[in-house]
Structures are given as C-alpha cells and as structure tokens.
CSV table of C-alpha atoms in Angstrom, one decimal:
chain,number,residue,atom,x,y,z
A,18,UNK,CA,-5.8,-10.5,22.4
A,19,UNK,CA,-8.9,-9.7,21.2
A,20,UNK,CA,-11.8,-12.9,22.2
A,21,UNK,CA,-15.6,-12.9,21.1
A,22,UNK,CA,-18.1,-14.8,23.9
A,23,UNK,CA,-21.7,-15.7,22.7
A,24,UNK,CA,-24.4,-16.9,25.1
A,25,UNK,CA,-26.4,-19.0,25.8
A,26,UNK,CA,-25.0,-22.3,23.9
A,27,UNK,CA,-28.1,-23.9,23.5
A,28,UNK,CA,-31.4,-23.0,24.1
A,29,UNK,CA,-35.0,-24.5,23.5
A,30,UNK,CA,-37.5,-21.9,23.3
A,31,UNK,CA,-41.4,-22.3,23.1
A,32,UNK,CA,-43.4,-20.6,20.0
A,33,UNK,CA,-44.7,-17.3,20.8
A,34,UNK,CA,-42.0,-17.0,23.9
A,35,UNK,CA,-39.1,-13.7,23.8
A,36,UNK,CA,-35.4,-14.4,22.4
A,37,UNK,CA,-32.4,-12.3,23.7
A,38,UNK,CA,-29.0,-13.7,22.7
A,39,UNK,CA,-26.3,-11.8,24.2
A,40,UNK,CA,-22.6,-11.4,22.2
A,41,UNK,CA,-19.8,-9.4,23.6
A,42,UNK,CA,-16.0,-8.7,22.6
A,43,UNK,CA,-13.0,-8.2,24.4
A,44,UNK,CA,-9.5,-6.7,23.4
A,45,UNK,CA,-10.6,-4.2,20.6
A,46,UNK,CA,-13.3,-1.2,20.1
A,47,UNK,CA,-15.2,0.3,17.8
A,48,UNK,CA,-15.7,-3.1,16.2
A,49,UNK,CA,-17.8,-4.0,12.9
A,50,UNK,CA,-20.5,-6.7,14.9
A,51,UNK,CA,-22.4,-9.4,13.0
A,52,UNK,CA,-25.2,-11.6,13.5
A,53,UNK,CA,-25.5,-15.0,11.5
A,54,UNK,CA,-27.8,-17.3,11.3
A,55,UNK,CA,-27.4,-21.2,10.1
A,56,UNK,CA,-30.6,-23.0,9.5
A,57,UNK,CA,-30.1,-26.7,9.0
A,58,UNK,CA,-29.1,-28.0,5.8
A,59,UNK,CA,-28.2,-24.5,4.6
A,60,UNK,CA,-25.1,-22.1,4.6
A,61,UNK,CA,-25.1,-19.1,6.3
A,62,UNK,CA,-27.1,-16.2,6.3
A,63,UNK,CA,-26.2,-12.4,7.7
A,64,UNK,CA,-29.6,-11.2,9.6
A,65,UNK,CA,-27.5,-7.8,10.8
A,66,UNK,CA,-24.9,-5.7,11.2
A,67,UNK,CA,-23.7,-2.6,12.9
A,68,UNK,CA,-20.8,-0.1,12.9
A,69,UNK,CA,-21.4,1.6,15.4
A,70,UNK,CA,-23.5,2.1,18.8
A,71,UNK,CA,-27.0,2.3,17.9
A,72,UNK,CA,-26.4,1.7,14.4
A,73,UNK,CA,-28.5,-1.6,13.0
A,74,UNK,CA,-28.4,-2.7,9.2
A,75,UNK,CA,-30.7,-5.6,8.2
A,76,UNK,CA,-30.4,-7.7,5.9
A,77,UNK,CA,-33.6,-9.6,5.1
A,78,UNK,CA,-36.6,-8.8,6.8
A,79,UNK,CA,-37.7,-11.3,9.9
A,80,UNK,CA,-39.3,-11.9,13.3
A,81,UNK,CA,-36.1,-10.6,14.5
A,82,UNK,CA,-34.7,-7.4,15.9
A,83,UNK,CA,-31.0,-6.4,16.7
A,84,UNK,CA,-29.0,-3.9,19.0
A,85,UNK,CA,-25.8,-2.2,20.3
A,86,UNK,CA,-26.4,-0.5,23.6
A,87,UNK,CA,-22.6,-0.4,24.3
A,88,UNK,CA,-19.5,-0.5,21.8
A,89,UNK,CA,-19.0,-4.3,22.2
A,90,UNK,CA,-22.2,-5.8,22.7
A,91,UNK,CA,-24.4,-7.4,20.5
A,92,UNK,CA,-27.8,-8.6,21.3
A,93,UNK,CA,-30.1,-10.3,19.1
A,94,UNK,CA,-33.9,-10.4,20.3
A,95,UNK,CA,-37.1,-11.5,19.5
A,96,UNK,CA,-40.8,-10.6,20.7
A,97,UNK,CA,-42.7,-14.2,20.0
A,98,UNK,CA,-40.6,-16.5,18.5
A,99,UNK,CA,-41.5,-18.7,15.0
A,100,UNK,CA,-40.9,-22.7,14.6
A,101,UNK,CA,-39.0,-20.8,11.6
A,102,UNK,CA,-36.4,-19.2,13.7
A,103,UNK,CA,-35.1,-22.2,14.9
A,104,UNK,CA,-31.0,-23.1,13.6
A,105,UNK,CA,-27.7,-21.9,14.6
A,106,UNK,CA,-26.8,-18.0,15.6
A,107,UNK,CA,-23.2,-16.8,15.1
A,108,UNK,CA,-22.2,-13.9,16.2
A,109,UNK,CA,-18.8,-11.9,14.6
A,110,UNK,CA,-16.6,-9.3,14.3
A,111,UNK,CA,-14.3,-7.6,12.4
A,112,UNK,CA,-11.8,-4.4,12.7
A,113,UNK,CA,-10.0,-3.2,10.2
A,114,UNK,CA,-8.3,-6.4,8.9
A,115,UNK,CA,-10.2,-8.7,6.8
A,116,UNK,CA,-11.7,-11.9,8.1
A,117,UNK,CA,-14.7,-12.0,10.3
A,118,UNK,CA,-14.1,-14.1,13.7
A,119,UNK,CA,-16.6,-15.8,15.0
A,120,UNK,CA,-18.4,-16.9,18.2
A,121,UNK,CA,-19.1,-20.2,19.7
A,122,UNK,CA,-22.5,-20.0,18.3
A,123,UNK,CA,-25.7,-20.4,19.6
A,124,UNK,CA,-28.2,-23.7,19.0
A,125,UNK,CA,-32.0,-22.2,19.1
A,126,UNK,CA,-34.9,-25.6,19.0
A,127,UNK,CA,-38.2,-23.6,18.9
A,128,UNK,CA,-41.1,-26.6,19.7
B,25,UNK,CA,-22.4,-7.9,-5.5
B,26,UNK,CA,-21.0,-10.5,-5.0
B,27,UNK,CA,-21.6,-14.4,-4.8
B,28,UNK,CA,-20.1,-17.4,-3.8
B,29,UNK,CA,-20.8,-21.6,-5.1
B,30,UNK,CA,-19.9,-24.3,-3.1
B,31,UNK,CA,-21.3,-26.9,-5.7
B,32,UNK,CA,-20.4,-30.0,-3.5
B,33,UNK,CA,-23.0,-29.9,0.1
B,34,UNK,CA,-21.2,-33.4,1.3
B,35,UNK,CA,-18.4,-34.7,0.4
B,36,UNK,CA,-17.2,-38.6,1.5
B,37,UNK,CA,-13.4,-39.3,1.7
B,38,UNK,CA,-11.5,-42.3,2.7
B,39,UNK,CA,-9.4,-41.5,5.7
B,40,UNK,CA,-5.4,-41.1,4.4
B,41,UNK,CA,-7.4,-40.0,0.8
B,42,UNK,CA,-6.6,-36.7,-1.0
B,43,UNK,CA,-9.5,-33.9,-1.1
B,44,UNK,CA,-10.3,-31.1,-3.0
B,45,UNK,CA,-13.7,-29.1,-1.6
B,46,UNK,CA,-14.6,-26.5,-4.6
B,47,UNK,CA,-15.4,-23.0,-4.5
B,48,UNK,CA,-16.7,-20.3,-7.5
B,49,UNK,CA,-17.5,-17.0,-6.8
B,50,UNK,CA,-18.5,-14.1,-9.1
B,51,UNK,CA,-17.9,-10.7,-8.6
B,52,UNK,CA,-17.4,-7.5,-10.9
B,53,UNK,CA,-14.6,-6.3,-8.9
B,54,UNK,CA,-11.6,-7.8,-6.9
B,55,UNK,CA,-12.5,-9.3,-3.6
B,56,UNK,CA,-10.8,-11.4,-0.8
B,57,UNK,CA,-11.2,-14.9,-0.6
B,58,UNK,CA,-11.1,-16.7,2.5
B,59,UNK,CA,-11.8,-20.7,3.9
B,60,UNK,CA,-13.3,-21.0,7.1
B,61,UNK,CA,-14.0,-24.8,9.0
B,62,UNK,CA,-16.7,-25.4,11.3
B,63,UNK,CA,-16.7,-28.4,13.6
B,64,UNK,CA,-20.0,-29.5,14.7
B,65,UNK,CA,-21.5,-27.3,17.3
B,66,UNK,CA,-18.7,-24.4,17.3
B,67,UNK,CA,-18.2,-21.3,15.4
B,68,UNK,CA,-16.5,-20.8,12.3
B,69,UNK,CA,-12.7,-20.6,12.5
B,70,UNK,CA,-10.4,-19.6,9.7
B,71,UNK,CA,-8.3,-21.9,7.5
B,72,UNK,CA,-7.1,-19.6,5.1
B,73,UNK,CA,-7.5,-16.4,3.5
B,74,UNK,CA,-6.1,-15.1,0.0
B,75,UNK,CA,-5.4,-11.4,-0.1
B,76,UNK,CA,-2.8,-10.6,-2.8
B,77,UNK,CA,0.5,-12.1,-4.1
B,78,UNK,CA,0.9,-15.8,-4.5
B,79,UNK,CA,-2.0,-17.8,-5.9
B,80,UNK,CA,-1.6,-20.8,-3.8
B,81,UNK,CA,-2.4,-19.9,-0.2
B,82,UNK,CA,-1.2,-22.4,2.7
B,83,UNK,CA,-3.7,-22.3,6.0
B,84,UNK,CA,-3.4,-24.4,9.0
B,85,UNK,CA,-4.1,-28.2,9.3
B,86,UNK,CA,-2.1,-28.9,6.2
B,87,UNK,CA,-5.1,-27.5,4.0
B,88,UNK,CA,-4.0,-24.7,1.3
B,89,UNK,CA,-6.0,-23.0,-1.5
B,90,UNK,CA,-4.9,-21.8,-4.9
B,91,UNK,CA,-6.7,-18.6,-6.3
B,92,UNK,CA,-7.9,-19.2,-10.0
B,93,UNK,CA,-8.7,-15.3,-11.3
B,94,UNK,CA,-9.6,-16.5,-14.9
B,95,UNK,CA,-11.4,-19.1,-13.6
B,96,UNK,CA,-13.1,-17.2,-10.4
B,97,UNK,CA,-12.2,-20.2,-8.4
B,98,UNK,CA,-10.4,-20.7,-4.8
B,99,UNK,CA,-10.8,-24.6,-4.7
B,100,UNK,CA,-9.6,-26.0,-1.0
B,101,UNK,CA,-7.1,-28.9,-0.9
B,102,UNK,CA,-5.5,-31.3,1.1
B,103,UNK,CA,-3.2,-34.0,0.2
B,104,UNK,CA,-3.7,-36.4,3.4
B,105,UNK,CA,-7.1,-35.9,5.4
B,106,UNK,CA,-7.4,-37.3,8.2
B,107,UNK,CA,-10.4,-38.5,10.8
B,108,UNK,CA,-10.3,-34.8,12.6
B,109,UNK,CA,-11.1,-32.9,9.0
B,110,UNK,CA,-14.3,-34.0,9.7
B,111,UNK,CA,-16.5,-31.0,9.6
B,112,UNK,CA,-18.3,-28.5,7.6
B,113,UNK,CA,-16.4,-25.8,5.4
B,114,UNK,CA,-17.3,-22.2,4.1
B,115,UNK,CA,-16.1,-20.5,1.3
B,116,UNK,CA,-16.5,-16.8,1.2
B,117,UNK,CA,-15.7,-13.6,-0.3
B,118,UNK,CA,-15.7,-9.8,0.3
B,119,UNK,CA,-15.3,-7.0,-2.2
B,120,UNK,CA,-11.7,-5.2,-1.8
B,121,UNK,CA,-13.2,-1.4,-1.0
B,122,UNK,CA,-13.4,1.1,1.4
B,123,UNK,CA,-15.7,1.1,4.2
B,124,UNK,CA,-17.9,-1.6,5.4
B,125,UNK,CA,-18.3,-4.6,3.5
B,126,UNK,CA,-19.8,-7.8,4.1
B,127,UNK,CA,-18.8,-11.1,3.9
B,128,UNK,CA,-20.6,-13.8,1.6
B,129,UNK,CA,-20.6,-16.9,2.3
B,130,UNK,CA,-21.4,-20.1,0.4
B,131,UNK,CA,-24.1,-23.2,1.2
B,132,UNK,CA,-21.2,-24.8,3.0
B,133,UNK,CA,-19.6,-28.9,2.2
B,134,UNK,CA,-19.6,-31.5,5.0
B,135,UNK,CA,-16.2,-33.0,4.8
B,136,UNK,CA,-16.7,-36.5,6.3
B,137,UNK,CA,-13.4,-38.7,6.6
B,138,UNK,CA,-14.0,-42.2,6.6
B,139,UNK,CA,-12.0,-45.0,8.6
C-alpha cells in the first residue's frame, strides 16, 4: 500500500533562518506531488506542484522554493524565512486515480 | 477554472443533532467533487468523493453527500453527529480532463459538536 510521510511535525523557526521540509512516498512511482499550505483561519492554498523529477509548477509567487531530486521526494525550502510563512504545510499525492492523499502535515511558528 | 464556496467557516451542533456543512462550486465543465475531514493537527483524509452515477454519495463515518448539478452544489450531511465529528472539513473540486489537474479547495468549516 502506497503511504505518504512528512517531516518534521512541528517546527519553530526564527525570521531570516533556512526552511527544508522533507515529504516522501512509498508504494507507487511516478507520482503527481503537492505542496499545501494552511494559514490560520483560512482554507488551503497549493504553493507547488510537480509531475515529474525536476519538474516545479508554482502557483503564487513567495519566499518559497520547491524540488524533486528523486521520483518520490518532495522538499519544500526556504532561504530566510518571513513571520508571513508561518501556518500549516501539507504535502500530497496523487496517481492516476482521483483524490489527493495527504501527509501528516507540518506546523511552522516563525517568531 | 474552477472554484469552490464553503459559505459556513464554523458551524456549532448539539451532540446527537443532525448537520448539513454546505458546499457550491462553479465550473464551466464537469468536475469531481470530493469531502475531505481534517482533525486538528493531522492531514486531510477523505470522506467522500462523487465521480459519476448516483447523486447521493455515502463516505465513511456515516457522513454522505448528494451532488446537486443544477444547483452546483455537493452539500455534506449527517443524520447523528457525534463528539468525534469534531473537526475541520474541505470541499473540493477538480475538472474531469486529461492530464494534470489540480485540486481546489474551499475556506474550510469547523464542525464543533457540542455535549
């Protein structure tokens, strides 16, 4: 079966430090790889995408970056860090079928 | 493209109460509906998805869903809630097509059962 692991599950960062959240998948290849982010008191938000190793698709433009060195893993980075990027990371997936699944997510407090 | 409402951010129930949690989306073409819960802290896990066929869609936790096309609705129900519903639901939507296609979601309602 196929499992999504996200890490680490909370983390409290100071402005202007690096970011690297890691996301890998088990049990499938070649999947569709997602990064989400929930800010508090608002829905969710797709940051990036990929279909492929090496391939990054952004959705709004940020302090962040994204990328795929290997076919299931999913790393979401940042140079200096914002108060702004604080909230809630969720990685996904999906392959071939139709619903995303999602990590455990990740709880970033920039102070 | 597409988009999806979720008119209701929190919703209070009485535990034992029925619930409805409402969902509109609007899209030019057909898409896929789906209902996903999140419990505080965790990821999103699904509840229930509508692909074709029946309108009303039955998901796990005794939650189902009935697809309104005329109205662009997928409204999520349940007849008894109880304390455990207690968490944060997405509706979302993605455009039946080809290739890569994202999923939207909406704002999200808090569910919070009440003793």
């Amino acid at each position: 079966s196929q499992t999504i692991h996200q890490w680490p599950a909370t983390l409290v960062q100071p402005v202007g430090s690096p970011l690297s959240l890691e996301c890998t998948v088990e049990g499938t290849s070649n999947p569709n790889l997602y990064w989400y982010r929930q800010a508090a008191g608002r829905g969710l938000q797709l940051l990036f995408y990929s279909v492929g190793i090496g391939q990054i698709s952004s959705e709004v433009p940020q302090n962040l970056s994204a990328s795929r060195p290997q076919d299931r893993q999913f790393i979401l980075s940042s140079k200096k860090l914002l108060l702004s990027d604080s909230g809630f990371y969720l990685c996904a997936w999906r392959r071939g079928g139709t619903e995303a699944f999602f990590g455990q997510g990740t709880r970033l407090t920039v102070v | 493209a597409q988009s999806v409402t979720q008119l209701d951010s929190q919703v209070p129930v009485f535990e034992e109460a029925p619930v409805e949690l409402r969902c509109n989306y609007s899209s030019s073409v057909s898409v896929y509906l789906f209902w996903y819960v999140q419990y505080p802290n965790q990821g999103l896990q699904l509840l229930l998805k509508y692909l074709s066929g029946s309108t009303l869609v039955k998901g796990i936790n005794g939650f189902e869903a009935e697809f309104n096309k005329s109205q662009t609705s997928f409204h999520l129900r349940k007849p008894s809630v109880h304390i455990s519903d207690t968490a944060e639901y997405f509706c979302a939507v993605r455009l039946i097509s080809g290739g890569y296609q994202k999923v939207t979601f909406g704002t999200g309602t808090k569910l919070q059962v009440i003793p």
